[in-house]
């Protein structure tokens, strides 16, 4: 698409943060950056390793040195840089269970070093939501926990650690996605809490984020009637400007969650969502998926420009938004210049890996009955009962416990059950049985399947990687997270290579 040179066009391009396909910048993206595109977001589809990603980002900066390059690297279940094998760190819920803010800061610094090595500007993390509803299908273990004070402490520590490495943090999903039963990737989620509850429960972590100097905040596609009964937070001036800017005092860059998510995409066209979000107070528009030739990005630009010319979006509001995007880019550039190492790291270093393992070890909990038979002496059958996790998680997440156990006990077999009404494999014989579940408490069919397996094999081991429910099986292990670190620690413990920490193991009773 031919470039246009007007300053209004460039302002409109500055506030866009689209995704793209491929491990090298496509021609349309290079052209858009030359036209003033202010940002882009990386997913696992763009990342092979740190070295390749650094080269990719360097190519982007050749076209626009001020481009804001963002990624979702929460640690735990949501990882882009380590999607192939799983994260080196067990994620927020595990950090909340351990409840050591110094450790949380160190983990965030380790993640920051990984991103800084590739020259990433902005990490769409941490999740600052208080997971008040155990039935929440999209937050869960991505939250530090259900207690506002705990979440606030760890949110601030995470931000401090990440930004100490020169990568901007982004607290999400304002004003709080924890008390929902709907995944906003699929439909509009509603938070039914009263204003008093919101102020006491959901807002403290965001206040803590602002106090910690967070450079960015992401708004959630949430209907919060106590704050605005008419429109989702993404499109609400009452929430984005009145509450976040004027009351909480946030003056950094405010970015939307991805606008192709059905919560808002079902309400308006992409261009209309972008215009309304900017008018409400957003500074950057995240678009996870772009058309192959970038036409969708230019369509967003044109919709924004048209809204300014029609008087629906004040030009000074657009200019303010663009200025905040550029201010974030300037902050990152200054940080990077101060910290740029002579030889950038190419992978997670040994100390960071050990930090992840130690955190996973500290977060693991074990309940054992008299029927327990550990450590394992023979290769087990590992059954992953795995309903599709949130759309925030990269598809095809590895069944890592099978891999880790196979490395320690060759001959380990893995079996995955994805959907209801799928039969269990043959459980007869004397080989150990390990069942891996995630948020079994939210899925009746998973609980029933596990109960059937435990009746057939009372010696079965159950590993829960999500929010713990009632202990079942001869051994019930809770990791409080999905990560390579957690899987490795569980595998080592099951095979006798790890000793539980004091207070970590208790008898069923």
Short mmCIF file of N, CA and C in Angstrom, two decimals, residues 302-458:
data_model
loop_
_atom_site.label_atom_id
_atom_site.label_comp_id
_atom_site.label_asym_id
_atom_site.label_seq_id
_atom_site.Cartn_x
_atom_site.Cartn_y
_atom_site.Cartn_z
N UNK A 302 -6.67 4.39 8.67
CA UNK A 302 -7.63 5.23 7.94
C UNK A 302 -8.87 5.51 8.78
N UNK A 303 -9.32 4.53 9.56
CA UNK A 303 -10.49 4.74 10.42
C UNK A 303 -10.21 5.80 11.48
N UNK A 304 -8.99 5.78 12.04
CA UNK A 304 -8.62 6.77 13.04
C UNK A 304 -8.53 8.17 12.42
N UNK A 305 -7.91 8.25 11.27
CA UNK A 305 -7.79 9.55 10.59
C UNK A 305 -9.17 10.10 10.23
N UNK A 306 -10.04 9.24 9.73
CA UNK A 306 -11.39 9.69 9.37
C UNK A 306 -12.14 10.19 10.60
N UNK A 307 -11.97 9.51 11.74
CA UNK A 307 -12.65 9.93 12.97
C UNK A 307 -12.16 11.30 13.43
N UNK A 308 -10.87 11.57 13.24
CA UNK A 308 -10.36 12.89 13.60
C UNK A 308 -10.95 13.95 12.67
N UNK A 309 -10.96 13.67 11.40
CA UNK A 309 -11.48 14.63 10.42
C UNK A 309 -12.98 14.87 10.59
N UNK A 310 -13.68 13.84 11.07
CA UNK A 310 -15.13 13.98 11.30
C UNK A 310 -15.45 14.64 12.64
N UNK A 311 -14.44 14.84 13.47
CA UNK A 311 -14.67 15.45 14.76
C UNK A 311 -15.06 14.48 15.86
N UNK A 312 -15.04 13.17 15.58
CA UNK A 312 -15.41 12.17 16.60
C UNK A 312 -14.24 11.87 17.54
N UNK A 313 -13.03 12.10 17.09
CA UNK A 313 -11.84 11.87 17.91
C UNK A 313 -11.00 13.14 17.86
N UNK A 314 -10.86 13.87 18.96
CA UNK A 314 -10.09 15.10 18.93
C UNK A 314 -8.62 14.83 18.55
N UNK A 315 -8.09 15.67 17.67
CA UNK A 315 -6.71 15.47 17.24
C UNK A 315 -5.74 15.57 18.43
N UNK A 316 -6.06 16.44 19.39
CA UNK A 316 -5.17 16.56 20.54
C UNK A 316 -5.16 15.28 21.38
N UNK A 317 -6.26 14.54 21.41
CA UNK A 317 -6.29 13.25 22.12
C UNK A 317 -5.41 12.25 21.40
N UNK A 318 -5.47 12.20 20.07
CA UNK A 318 -4.60 11.32 19.30
C UNK A 318 -3.14 11.70 19.48
N UNK A 319 -2.86 12.99 19.45
CA UNK A 319 -1.48 13.45 19.63
C UNK A 319 -0.95 13.08 21.02
N UNK A 320 -1.82 13.21 22.03
CA UNK A 320 -1.44 12.82 23.39
C UNK A 320 -1.11 11.33 23.45
N UNK A 321 -1.95 10.52 22.82
CA UNK A 321 -1.72 9.08 22.81
C UNK A 321 -0.39 8.74 22.13
N UNK A 322 -0.16 9.34 20.97
CA UNK A 322 1.09 9.09 20.25
C UNK A 322 2.30 9.53 21.07
N UNK A 323 2.17 10.63 21.77
CA UNK A 323 3.27 11.12 22.59
C UNK A 323 3.61 10.13 23.71
N UNK A 324 2.60 9.49 24.28
CA UNK A 324 2.86 8.52 25.34
C UNK A 324 3.56 7.27 24.78
N UNK A 325 3.19 6.87 23.58
CA UNK A 325 3.87 5.74 22.93
C UNK A 325 5.34 6.09 22.71
N UNK A 326 5.60 7.27 22.18
CA UNK A 326 6.98 7.69 21.91
C UNK A 326 7.77 7.87 23.20
N UNK A 327 7.11 8.33 24.26
CA UNK A 327 7.80 8.47 25.54
C UNK A 327 8.25 7.12 26.08
N UNK A 328 7.41 6.10 25.90
CA UNK A 328 7.80 4.75 26.32
C UNK A 328 9.00 4.27 25.52
N UNK A 329 8.98 4.50 24.21
CA UNK A 329 10.11 4.11 23.35
C UNK A 329 11.38 4.83 23.79
N UNK A 330 11.27 6.11 24.12
CA UNK A 330 12.44 6.87 24.56
C UNK A 330 12.99 6.32 25.86
N UNK A 331 12.09 5.98 26.80
CA UNK A 331 12.53 5.40 28.07
C UNK A 331 13.32 4.12 27.83
N UNK A 332 12.78 3.26 26.98
CA UNK A 332 13.46 1.99 26.70
C UNK A 332 14.81 2.23 26.05
N UNK A 333 14.87 3.14 25.10
CA UNK A 333 16.13 3.41 24.41
C UNK A 333 17.20 3.89 25.38
N UNK A 334 16.80 4.75 26.32
CA UNK A 334 17.76 5.24 27.31
C UNK A 334 18.23 4.11 28.22
N UNK A 335 17.29 3.25 28.63
CA UNK A 335 17.65 2.11 29.48
C UNK A 335 18.58 1.16 28.74
N UNK A 336 18.27 0.87 27.49
CA UNK A 336 19.07 -0.06 26.70
C UNK A 336 20.48 0.46 26.50
N UNK A 337 20.61 1.76 26.27
CA UNK A 337 21.94 2.34 26.06
C UNK A 337 22.80 2.19 27.30
N UNK A 338 22.20 2.29 28.47
CA UNK A 338 22.94 2.16 29.72
C UNK A 338 23.36 0.73 30.00
N UNK A 339 22.52 -0.24 29.58
CA UNK A 339 22.72 -1.63 30.00
C UNK A 339 23.24 -2.55 28.92
N UNK A 340 23.42 -2.05 27.71
CA UNK A 340 23.74 -2.94 26.60
C UNK A 340 25.04 -3.70 26.87
N UNK A 341 24.99 -5.03 26.98
CA UNK A 341 26.21 -5.81 27.26
C UNK A 341 27.07 -5.96 26.02
N UNK A 342 28.35 -6.23 26.25
CA UNK A 342 29.26 -6.43 25.11
C UNK A 342 28.84 -7.65 24.30
N UNK A 343 28.41 -8.71 24.99
CA UNK A 343 27.97 -9.93 24.31
C UNK A 343 26.60 -10.31 24.86
N UNK A 344 25.53 -9.99 24.15
CA UNK A 344 24.18 -10.29 24.65
C UNK A 344 23.99 -11.78 24.92
N UNK A 345 23.21 -12.09 25.94
CA UNK A 345 22.88 -13.48 26.25
C UNK A 345 22.05 -14.08 25.12
N UNK A 346 22.16 -15.38 24.95
CA UNK A 346 21.39 -16.06 23.90
C UNK A 346 20.37 -17.03 24.46
N UNK A 347 20.36 -17.24 25.77
CA UNK A 347 19.41 -18.17 26.37
C UNK A 347 19.34 -17.88 27.87
N UNK A 348 18.43 -18.57 28.55
CA UNK A 348 18.32 -18.44 29.99
C UNK A 348 19.60 -18.99 30.63
N UNK A 349 20.22 -18.20 31.51
CA UNK A 349 21.47 -18.66 32.10
C UNK A 349 21.20 -19.63 33.24
N UNK A 350 22.28 -20.24 33.70
CA UNK A 350 22.15 -21.30 34.71
C UNK A 350 21.55 -20.77 36.01
N UNK A 351 21.96 -19.58 36.43
CA UNK A 351 21.43 -19.04 37.68
C UNK A 351 19.94 -18.79 37.58
N UNK A 352 19.49 -18.27 36.44
CA UNK A 352 18.06 -18.03 36.26
C UNK A 352 17.28 -19.33 36.22
N UNK A 353 17.85 -20.34 35.59
CA UNK A 353 17.19 -21.65 35.55
C UNK A 353 17.06 -22.24 36.95
N UNK A 354 18.11 -22.12 37.74
CA UNK A 354 18.06 -22.62 39.12
C UNK A 354 17.05 -21.85 39.96
N UNK A 355 16.94 -20.55 39.70
CA UNK A 355 15.93 -19.75 40.40
C UNK A 355 14.54 -20.28 40.09
N UNK A 356 14.28 -20.60 38.83
CA UNK A 356 12.99 -21.15 38.45
C UNK A 356 12.71 -22.49 39.11
N UNK A 357 13.71 -23.36 39.12
CA UNK A 357 13.54 -24.67 39.75
C UNK A 357 13.32 -24.54 41.25
N UNK A 358 14.07 -23.66 41.88
CA UNK A 358 13.92 -23.50 43.32
C UNK A 358 12.54 -22.92 43.66
N UNK A 359 12.05 -22.02 42.81
CA UNK A 359 10.72 -21.46 43.03
C UNK A 359 9.65 -22.53 42.86
N UNK A 360 9.79 -23.34 41.83
CA UNK A 360 8.84 -24.44 41.61
C UNK A 360 8.87 -25.41 42.77
N UNK A 361 10.05 -25.68 43.28
CA UNK A 361 10.20 -26.60 44.42
C UNK A 361 9.51 -26.02 45.65
N UNK A 362 9.68 -24.73 45.88
CA UNK A 362 9.08 -24.09 47.05
C UNK A 362 7.56 -24.02 46.95
N UNK A 363 7.03 -23.98 45.74
CA UNK A 363 5.58 -23.86 45.54
C UNK A 363 4.87 -25.21 45.52
N UNK A 364 5.60 -26.30 45.34
CA UNK A 364 4.98 -27.62 45.23
C UNK A 364 4.44 -28.08 46.59
N UNK A 365 3.25 -28.67 46.57
CA UNK A 365 2.65 -29.24 47.77
C UNK A 365 2.26 -30.68 47.48
N UNK A 366 2.39 -31.54 48.50
CA UNK A 366 2.14 -32.97 48.32
C UNK A 366 1.26 -33.49 49.45
N UNK A 367 0.22 -34.25 49.09
CA UNK A 367 -0.61 -34.97 50.06
C UNK A 367 -0.50 -36.45 49.72
N UNK A 368 -0.15 -37.28 50.72
CA UNK A 368 0.07 -38.71 50.47
C UNK A 368 -0.82 -39.56 51.37
N UNK A 369 -1.28 -40.67 50.84
CA UNK A 369 -2.05 -41.63 51.63
C UNK A 369 -1.20 -42.87 51.89
N UNK A 370 -1.77 -43.81 52.62
CA UNK A 370 -1.03 -45.04 52.92
C UNK A 370 -0.78 -45.86 51.67
N UNK A 371 -1.56 -45.60 50.60
CA UNK A 371 -1.39 -46.38 49.37
C UNK A 371 -0.28 -45.83 48.47
N UNK A 372 0.37 -44.75 48.91
CA UNK A 372 1.38 -44.11 48.08
C UNK A 372 2.57 -45.04 47.86
N UNK A 373 3.08 -45.01 46.65
CA UNK A 373 4.26 -45.79 46.31
C UNK A 373 5.21 -44.92 45.50
N UNK A 374 5.95 -44.11 46.23
CA UNK A 374 6.96 -43.25 45.62
C UNK A 374 8.23 -43.38 46.46
N UNK A 375 9.38 -43.25 45.84
CA UNK A 375 9.58 -42.88 44.44
C UNK A 375 9.23 -44.01 43.47
N UNK A 376 8.97 -43.62 42.25
CA UNK A 376 8.67 -44.59 41.20
C UNK A 376 9.93 -45.37 40.85
N UNK A 377 9.74 -46.65 40.64
CA UNK A 377 10.88 -47.50 40.26
C UNK A 377 10.74 -48.04 38.85
N UNK A 378 9.54 -47.86 38.25
CA UNK A 378 9.31 -48.34 36.89
C UNK A 378 8.72 -47.21 36.06
N UNK A 379 8.91 -47.24 34.75
CA UNK A 379 8.34 -46.17 33.91
C UNK A 379 6.83 -46.17 33.98
N UNK A 380 6.22 -45.03 34.20
CA UNK A 380 4.76 -44.96 34.37
C UNK A 380 4.03 -44.71 33.06
N UNK A 381 2.72 -44.83 33.13
CA UNK A 381 1.81 -44.31 32.12
C UNK A 381 1.34 -42.95 32.62
N UNK A 382 1.61 -41.91 31.85
CA UNK A 382 1.23 -40.55 32.23
C UNK A 382 0.03 -40.14 31.37
N UNK A 383 -1.08 -39.85 32.01
CA UNK A 383 -2.30 -39.47 31.31
C UNK A 383 -2.56 -37.99 31.56
N UNK A 384 -2.44 -37.18 30.52
CA UNK A 384 -2.74 -35.76 30.62
C UNK A 384 -4.21 -35.56 30.28
N UNK A 385 -4.99 -35.18 31.27
CA UNK A 385 -6.40 -34.85 31.04
C UNK A 385 -6.43 -33.34 30.83
N UNK A 386 -6.53 -32.92 29.59
CA UNK A 386 -6.16 -31.56 29.23
C UNK A 386 -7.20 -30.85 28.39
N UNK A 387 -8.26 -30.32 29.00
CA UNK A 387 -9.14 -29.43 28.24
C UNK A 387 -8.34 -28.23 27.74
N UNK A 388 -8.77 -27.64 26.65
CA UNK A 388 -8.07 -26.48 26.10
C UNK A 388 -7.96 -25.39 27.14
N UNK A 389 -6.74 -24.93 27.37
CA UNK A 389 -6.54 -23.84 28.32
C UNK A 389 -6.97 -22.52 27.68
N UNK A 390 -6.87 -21.44 28.42
CA UNK A 390 -7.25 -20.12 27.94
C UNK A 390 -6.58 -19.79 26.61
N UNK A 391 -7.25 -18.97 25.81
CA UNK A 391 -6.66 -18.53 24.54
C UNK A 391 -5.41 -17.69 24.74
N UNK A 392 -5.16 -17.25 25.95
CA UNK A 392 -3.92 -16.52 26.22
C UNK A 392 -2.71 -17.43 26.12
N UNK A 393 -2.93 -18.75 26.30
CA UNK A 393 -1.86 -19.73 26.25
C UNK A 393 -1.66 -20.17 24.81
N UNK A 394 -0.39 -20.25 24.40
CA UNK A 394 -0.10 -20.69 23.04
C UNK A 394 -0.68 -22.08 22.80
N UNK A 395 -1.33 -22.32 21.65
CA UNK A 395 -1.86 -23.65 21.36
C UNK A 395 -0.72 -24.66 21.23
N UNK A 396 -1.04 -25.91 21.55
CA UNK A 396 -0.03 -26.96 21.42
C UNK A 396 1.00 -26.94 22.53
N UNK A 397 0.63 -26.41 23.71
CA UNK A 397 1.55 -26.41 24.84
C UNK A 397 2.01 -27.84 25.13
N UNK A 398 3.30 -28.05 25.39
CA UNK A 398 3.83 -29.42 25.49
C UNK A 398 3.33 -30.15 26.73
N UNK A 399 3.16 -31.47 26.58
CA UNK A 399 2.82 -32.33 27.72
C UNK A 399 4.12 -32.65 28.44
N UNK A 400 4.61 -31.69 29.21
CA UNK A 400 5.99 -31.72 29.67
C UNK A 400 6.30 -32.76 30.72
N UNK A 401 5.34 -33.16 31.56
CA UNK A 401 5.68 -34.13 32.59
C UNK A 401 6.04 -35.48 31.97
N UNK A 402 5.36 -35.85 30.90
CA UNK A 402 5.74 -37.08 30.20
C UNK A 402 7.18 -36.99 29.72
N UNK A 403 7.54 -35.87 29.13
CA UNK A 403 8.90 -35.68 28.63
C UNK A 403 9.91 -35.77 29.76
N UNK A 404 9.62 -35.07 30.87
CA UNK A 404 10.58 -35.05 31.97
C UNK A 404 10.72 -36.43 32.61
N UNK A 405 9.61 -37.15 32.79
CA UNK A 405 9.69 -38.49 33.37
C UNK A 405 10.38 -39.46 32.44
N UNK A 406 10.15 -39.32 31.14
CA UNK A 406 10.80 -40.21 30.18
C UNK A 406 12.31 -40.04 30.21
N UNK A 407 12.77 -38.82 30.50
CA UNK A 407 14.20 -38.59 30.60
C UNK A 407 14.82 -39.27 31.80
N UNK A 408 14.02 -39.48 32.84
CA UNK A 408 14.50 -40.12 34.06
C UNK A 408 14.17 -41.60 34.11
N UNK A 409 13.03 -41.98 33.51
CA UNK A 409 12.59 -43.38 33.48
C UNK A 409 12.26 -43.74 32.03
N UNK A 410 13.27 -44.11 31.24
CA UNK A 410 13.00 -44.47 29.83
C UNK A 410 11.94 -45.55 29.74
N UNK A 411 11.05 -45.40 28.78
CA UNK A 411 9.92 -46.30 28.64
C UNK A 411 8.63 -45.69 29.15
N UNK A 412 8.72 -44.52 29.76
CA UNK A 412 7.51 -43.80 30.17
C UNK A 412 6.63 -43.56 28.95
N UNK A 413 5.34 -43.82 29.10
CA UNK A 413 4.39 -43.60 28.01
C UNK A 413 3.46 -42.45 28.35
N UNK A 414 3.08 -41.68 27.34
CA UNK A 414 2.16 -40.58 27.54
C UNK A 414 0.88 -40.76 26.76
N UNK A 415 -0.22 -40.29 27.33
CA UNK A 415 -1.53 -40.36 26.68
C UNK A 415 -2.27 -39.07 27.03
N UNK A 416 -2.88 -38.43 26.04
CA UNK A 416 -3.56 -37.17 26.27
C UNK A 416 -5.05 -37.30 25.96
N UNK A 417 -5.87 -36.81 26.86
CA UNK A 417 -7.33 -36.78 26.68
C UNK A 417 -7.74 -35.32 26.63
N UNK A 418 -8.28 -34.87 25.50
CA UNK A 418 -8.60 -33.46 25.31
C UNK A 418 -10.08 -33.14 25.50
N UNK A 419 -10.93 -34.12 25.29
CA UNK A 419 -12.36 -33.80 25.27
C UNK A 419 -13.16 -34.80 26.10
N UNK A 420 -14.32 -34.34 26.54
CA UNK A 420 -15.25 -35.17 27.29
C UNK A 420 -15.66 -36.39 26.46
N UNK A 421 -16.00 -37.47 27.15
CA UNK A 421 -16.46 -38.72 26.52
C UNK A 421 -15.34 -39.49 25.86
N UNK A 422 -14.08 -39.11 26.13
CA UNK A 422 -12.93 -39.88 25.66
C UNK A 422 -12.57 -40.91 26.72
N UNK A 423 -12.39 -42.15 26.31
CA UNK A 423 -12.14 -43.22 27.28
C UNK A 423 -10.72 -43.18 27.80
N UNK A 424 -10.57 -43.65 29.03
CA UNK A 424 -9.24 -43.83 29.59
C UNK A 424 -8.52 -44.96 28.87
N UNK A 425 -7.20 -44.90 28.80
CA UNK A 425 -6.46 -46.05 28.27
C UNK A 425 -6.50 -47.21 29.26
N UNK A 426 -5.99 -48.32 28.86
CA UNK A 426 -5.94 -49.50 29.72
C UNK A 426 -5.09 -49.23 30.96
N UNK A 427 -5.69 -49.38 32.13
CA UNK A 427 -4.98 -49.11 33.38
C UNK A 427 -4.55 -50.39 34.10
N UNK A 428 -4.80 -51.52 33.48
CA UNK A 428 -4.45 -52.79 34.14
C UNK A 428 -2.93 -52.96 34.16
N UNK A 429 -2.51 -53.94 34.93
CA UNK A 429 -1.08 -54.19 35.05
C UNK A 429 -0.51 -53.49 36.26
N UNK A 430 0.81 -53.53 36.37
CA UNK A 430 1.44 -52.97 37.57
C UNK A 430 2.26 -51.73 37.29
N UNK A 431 2.22 -51.23 36.06
CA UNK A 431 2.98 -49.99 35.80
C UNK A 431 2.30 -48.83 36.54
N UNK A 432 3.06 -47.92 37.10
CA UNK A 432 2.46 -46.78 37.81
C UNK A 432 1.62 -45.93 36.86
N UNK A 433 0.61 -45.29 37.44
CA UNK A 433 -0.27 -44.41 36.68
C UNK A 433 -0.18 -43.01 37.28
N UNK A 434 0.10 -42.04 36.42
CA UNK A 434 0.16 -40.63 36.81
C UNK A 434 -0.86 -39.87 35.98
N UNK A 435 -1.78 -39.19 36.66
CA UNK A 435 -2.79 -38.37 35.97
C UNK A 435 -2.45 -36.90 36.17
N UNK A 436 -2.35 -36.16 35.08
CA UNK A 436 -2.04 -34.73 35.15
C UNK A 436 -3.29 -33.96 34.74
N UNK A 437 -3.75 -33.06 35.61
CA UNK A 437 -4.96 -32.29 35.35
C UNK A 437 -4.67 -30.81 35.55
N UNK A 438 -5.53 -29.97 35.00
CA UNK A 438 -5.41 -28.53 35.19
C UNK A 438 -6.78 -27.96 35.52
N UNK A 439 -6.87 -27.35 36.68
CA UNK A 439 -8.15 -26.78 37.14
C UNK A 439 -9.27 -27.81 37.11
N UNK A 440 -8.99 -29.00 37.67
CA UNK A 440 -10.02 -30.04 37.67
C UNK A 440 -11.29 -29.57 38.36
N UNK A 441 -11.17 -28.70 39.33
CA UNK A 441 -12.34 -28.20 40.04
C UNK A 441 -13.32 -27.47 39.14
N UNK A 442 -12.87 -26.98 37.97
CA UNK A 442 -13.75 -26.27 37.04
C UNK A 442 -14.40 -27.19 36.02
N UNK A 443 -13.99 -28.46 35.97
CA UNK A 443 -14.46 -29.35 34.90
C UNK A 443 -14.99 -30.65 35.51
N UNK A 444 -16.30 -30.78 35.55
CA UNK A 444 -16.91 -31.96 36.16
C UNK A 444 -16.46 -33.23 35.47
N UNK A 445 -16.38 -33.20 34.13
CA UNK A 445 -16.01 -34.41 33.42
C UNK A 445 -14.57 -34.83 33.73
N UNK A 446 -13.69 -33.86 34.01
CA UNK A 446 -12.32 -34.20 34.39
C UNK A 446 -12.32 -34.87 35.76
N UNK A 447 -13.08 -34.32 36.70
CA UNK A 447 -13.16 -34.92 38.03
C UNK A 447 -13.70 -36.33 37.96
N UNK A 448 -14.72 -36.53 37.15
CA UNK A 448 -15.31 -37.87 37.03
C UNK A 448 -14.32 -38.85 36.40
N UNK A 449 -13.58 -38.39 35.41
CA UNK A 449 -12.60 -39.25 34.75
C UNK A 449 -11.49 -39.64 35.73
N UNK A 450 -11.04 -38.67 36.52
CA UNK A 450 -10.00 -38.96 37.49
C UNK A 450 -10.54 -39.92 38.56
N UNK A 451 -11.78 -39.70 38.99
CA UNK A 451 -12.37 -40.60 39.99
C UNK A 451 -12.45 -42.03 39.46
N UNK A 452 -12.81 -42.16 38.19
CA UNK A 452 -12.86 -43.50 37.58
C UNK A 452 -11.48 -44.14 37.58
N UNK A 453 -10.48 -43.36 37.23
CA UNK A 453 -9.11 -43.88 37.19
C UNK A 453 -8.64 -44.29 38.58
N UNK A 454 -8.97 -43.48 39.59
CA UNK A 454 -8.52 -43.78 40.94
C UNK A 454 -9.24 -45.01 41.50
N UNK A 455 -10.51 -45.20 41.12
CA UNK A 455 -11.20 -46.43 41.55
C UNK A 455 -10.51 -47.66 40.95
N UNK A 456 -10.12 -47.53 39.68
CA UNK A 456 -9.45 -48.66 39.04
C UNK A 456 -8.04 -48.86 39.56
N UNK A 457 -7.39 -47.73 39.89
CA UNK A 457 -6.01 -47.79 40.37
C UNK A 457 -5.87 -46.91 41.61
N UNK A 458 -6.17 -47.46 42.80
CA UNK A 458 -6.06 -46.68 44.03
C UNK A 458 -4.67 -46.13 44.30
#
